Coordinates of C-alpha atoms and ligand atoms in Angstrom, one line a residue:
X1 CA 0.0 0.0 0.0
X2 CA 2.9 2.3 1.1
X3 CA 4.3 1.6 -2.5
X4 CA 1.3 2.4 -4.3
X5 CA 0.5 5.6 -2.6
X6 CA 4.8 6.9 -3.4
X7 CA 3.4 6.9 -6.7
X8 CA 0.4 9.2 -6.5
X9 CA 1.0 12.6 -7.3
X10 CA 0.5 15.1 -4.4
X11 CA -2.9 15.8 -4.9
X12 CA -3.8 13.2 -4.5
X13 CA -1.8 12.6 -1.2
X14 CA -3.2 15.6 0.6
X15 CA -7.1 14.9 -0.6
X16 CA -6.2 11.2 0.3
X17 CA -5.2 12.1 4.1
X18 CA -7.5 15.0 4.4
X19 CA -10.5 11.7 3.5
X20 CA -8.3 9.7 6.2
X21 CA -8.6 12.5 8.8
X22 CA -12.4 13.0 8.5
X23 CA -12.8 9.3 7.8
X24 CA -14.4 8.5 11.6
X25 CA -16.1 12.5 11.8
X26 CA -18.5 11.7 9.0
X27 CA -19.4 8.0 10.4
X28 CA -22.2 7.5 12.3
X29 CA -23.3 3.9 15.1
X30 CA -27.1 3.4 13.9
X31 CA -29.1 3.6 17.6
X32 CA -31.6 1.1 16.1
X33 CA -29.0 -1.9 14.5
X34 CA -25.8 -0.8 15.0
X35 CA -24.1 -1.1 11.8
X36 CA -22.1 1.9 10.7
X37 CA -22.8 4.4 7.9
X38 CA -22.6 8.4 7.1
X39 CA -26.5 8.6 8.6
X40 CA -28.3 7.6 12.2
X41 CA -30.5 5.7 11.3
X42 CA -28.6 3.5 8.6
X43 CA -30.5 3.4 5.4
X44 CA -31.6 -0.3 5.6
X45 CA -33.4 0.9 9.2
X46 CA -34.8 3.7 7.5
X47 CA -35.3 1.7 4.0
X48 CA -39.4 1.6 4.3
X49 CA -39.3 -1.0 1.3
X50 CA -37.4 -3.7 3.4
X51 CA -39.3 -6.4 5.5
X52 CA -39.3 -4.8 9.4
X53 CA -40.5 -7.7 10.9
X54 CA -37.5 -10.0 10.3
X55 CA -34.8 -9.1 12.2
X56 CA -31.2 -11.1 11.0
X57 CA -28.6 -10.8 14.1
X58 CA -25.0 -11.0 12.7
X59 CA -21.5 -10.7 15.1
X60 CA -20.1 -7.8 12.7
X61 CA -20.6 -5.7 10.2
X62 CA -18.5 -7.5 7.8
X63 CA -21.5 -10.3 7.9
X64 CA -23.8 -7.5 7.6
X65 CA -21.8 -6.5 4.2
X66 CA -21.7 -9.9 2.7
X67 CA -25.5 -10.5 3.0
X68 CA -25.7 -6.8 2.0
X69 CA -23.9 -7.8 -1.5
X70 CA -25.4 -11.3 -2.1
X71 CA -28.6 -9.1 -2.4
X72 CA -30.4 -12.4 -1.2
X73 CA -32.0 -10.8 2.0
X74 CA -34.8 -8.2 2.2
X75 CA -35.5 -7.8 6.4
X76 CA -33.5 -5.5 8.8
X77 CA -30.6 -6.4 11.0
X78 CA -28.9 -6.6 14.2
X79 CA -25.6 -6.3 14.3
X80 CA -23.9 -7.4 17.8
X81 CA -20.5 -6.4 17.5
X82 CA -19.4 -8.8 20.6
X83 CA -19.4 -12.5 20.9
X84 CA -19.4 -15.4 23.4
X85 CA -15.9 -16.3 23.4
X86 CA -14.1 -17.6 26.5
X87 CA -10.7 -18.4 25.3
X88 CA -10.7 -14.7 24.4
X89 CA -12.4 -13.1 27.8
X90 CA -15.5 -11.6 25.5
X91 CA -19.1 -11.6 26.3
X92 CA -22.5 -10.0 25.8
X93 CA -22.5 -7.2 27.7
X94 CA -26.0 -6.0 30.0
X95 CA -25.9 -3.4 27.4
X96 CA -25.6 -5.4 24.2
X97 CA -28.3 -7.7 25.0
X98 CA -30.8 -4.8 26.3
X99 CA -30.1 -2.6 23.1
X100 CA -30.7 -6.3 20.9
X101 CA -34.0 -7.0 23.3
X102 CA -35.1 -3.6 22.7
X103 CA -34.4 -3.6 18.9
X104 CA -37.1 -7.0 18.7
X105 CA -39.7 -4.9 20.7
X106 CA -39.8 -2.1 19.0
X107 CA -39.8 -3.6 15.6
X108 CA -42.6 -6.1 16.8
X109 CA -40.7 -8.6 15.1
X110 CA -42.1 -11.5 14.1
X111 CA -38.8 -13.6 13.3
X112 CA -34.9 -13.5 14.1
X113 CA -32.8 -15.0 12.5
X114 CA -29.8 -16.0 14.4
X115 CA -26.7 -15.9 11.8
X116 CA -23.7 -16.4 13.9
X117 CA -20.5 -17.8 12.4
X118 CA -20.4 -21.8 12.3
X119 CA -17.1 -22.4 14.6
X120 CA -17.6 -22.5 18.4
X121 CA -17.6 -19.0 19.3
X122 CA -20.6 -18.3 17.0
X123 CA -22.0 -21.8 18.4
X124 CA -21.4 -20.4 21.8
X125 CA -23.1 -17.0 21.0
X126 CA -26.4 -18.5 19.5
X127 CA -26.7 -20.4 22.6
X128 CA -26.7 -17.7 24.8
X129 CA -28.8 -15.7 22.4
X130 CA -31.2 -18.4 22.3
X131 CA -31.5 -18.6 26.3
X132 CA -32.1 -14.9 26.1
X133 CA -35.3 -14.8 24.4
X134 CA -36.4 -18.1 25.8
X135 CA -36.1 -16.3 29.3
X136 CA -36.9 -12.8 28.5
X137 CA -39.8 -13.3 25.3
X138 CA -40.8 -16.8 26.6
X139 CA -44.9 -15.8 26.1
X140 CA -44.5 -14.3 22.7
X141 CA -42.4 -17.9 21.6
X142 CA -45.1 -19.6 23.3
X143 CA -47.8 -18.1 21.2
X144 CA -46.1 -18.5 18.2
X145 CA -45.7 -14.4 17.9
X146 CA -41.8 -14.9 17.8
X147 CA -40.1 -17.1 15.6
X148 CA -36.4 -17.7 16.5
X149 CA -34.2 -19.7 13.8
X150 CA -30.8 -20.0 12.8
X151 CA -28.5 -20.8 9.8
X152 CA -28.3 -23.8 8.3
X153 CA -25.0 -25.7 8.4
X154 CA -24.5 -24.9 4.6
X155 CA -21.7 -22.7 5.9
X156 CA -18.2 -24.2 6.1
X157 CA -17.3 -25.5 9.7
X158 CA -14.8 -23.2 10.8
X159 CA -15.5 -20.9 8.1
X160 CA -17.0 -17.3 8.4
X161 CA -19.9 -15.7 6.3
X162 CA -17.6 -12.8 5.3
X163 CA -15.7 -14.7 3.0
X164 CA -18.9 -17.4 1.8
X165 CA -19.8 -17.2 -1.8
X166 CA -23.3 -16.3 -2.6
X167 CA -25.1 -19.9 -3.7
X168 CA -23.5 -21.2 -0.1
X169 CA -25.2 -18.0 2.0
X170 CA -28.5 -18.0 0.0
X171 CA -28.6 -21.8 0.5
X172 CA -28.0 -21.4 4.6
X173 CA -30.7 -18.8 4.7
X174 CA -33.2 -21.1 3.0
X175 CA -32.6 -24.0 5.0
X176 CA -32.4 -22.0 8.1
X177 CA -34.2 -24.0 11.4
X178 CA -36.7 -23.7 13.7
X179 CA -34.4 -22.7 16.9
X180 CA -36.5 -22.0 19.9
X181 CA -39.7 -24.6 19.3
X182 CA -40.7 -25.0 22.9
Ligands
ZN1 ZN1 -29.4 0.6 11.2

């Protein structure tokens, strides 16, 4: 990268840093998903055309992105940006899960879809998600007002959405289960 940019003239250097500088100033944390943009809300929450009923809870915005560009998903999403991950010390925080609790209520959503990463940490996370909302929307799963399911395993094992072609993504979303059928 260094390389490339010694040969750019220096317009281009100073327009290049002066983008660099104001880079995180022009960036905004959607309140209502928190995926990142240059507008709060993001313009998939405020993207009327989109299904706002299904609610697709990714780990980062890089899974966010790669849904995004497969173009094979029309709802709304939460985006967590933590994990359950004990090797590394990381857990949902009281905050994370109240902001993803609150997200579901005021949406009214009708389903999430739980699209953590197939390896252990996303395993992990899922898991806890799932005894969330089994503990904290039990009635509305009960009267079959929530629907809670998750990916298919038509992800690699040990793989990660960013970097799954689109055939392999649309086919996990199809196939997605019924998680939380008490
Ligand atoms: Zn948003």
């Amino acid at each position: 990268m260094v390389f490339h940019l010694l040969r750019q003239n220096d317009a281009f250097l100073r327009s290049f840093g002066e983008a660099i500088t104001y880079l995180k100033a022009n960036l905004f944390t959607c309140a209502e998903c928190g995926n990142i943009s240059n507008s709060d809300p993001c313009p998939i929450c405020k993207d009327q055309m989109r299904d706002r009923h299904t609610l697709c809870v990714v780990e980062s915005i890089d899974d966010l992105v790669s849904f995004e560009q497969a173009g094979i998903y029309g709802g709304l999403y939460h985006v967590l940006g933590a994990r359950v991950s004990p090797l590394d010390d990381q857990e949902l925080s009281d905050s994370d899960i109240e902001f993803f609790l609150n997200h579901i209520k005021n949406l009214r959503a009708a389903e999430v879809i739980i699209a953590t990463n197939p390896r252990m940490e996303g395993d992990l996370t899922y898991f806890t998600l799932l005894d969330i909302l089994k503990d904290r929307l039990r009635d509305k799963i009960e009267k079959g007002e929530l629907k809670v399911s998750r990916l298919a395993f038509g992800l690699p094992v040990g793989g990660s959405i960013e970097f799954a072609d689109r055939l392999t993504l649309h086919t996990a979303l199809e196939s997605r289960t019924n998680a939380a059928r008490l």
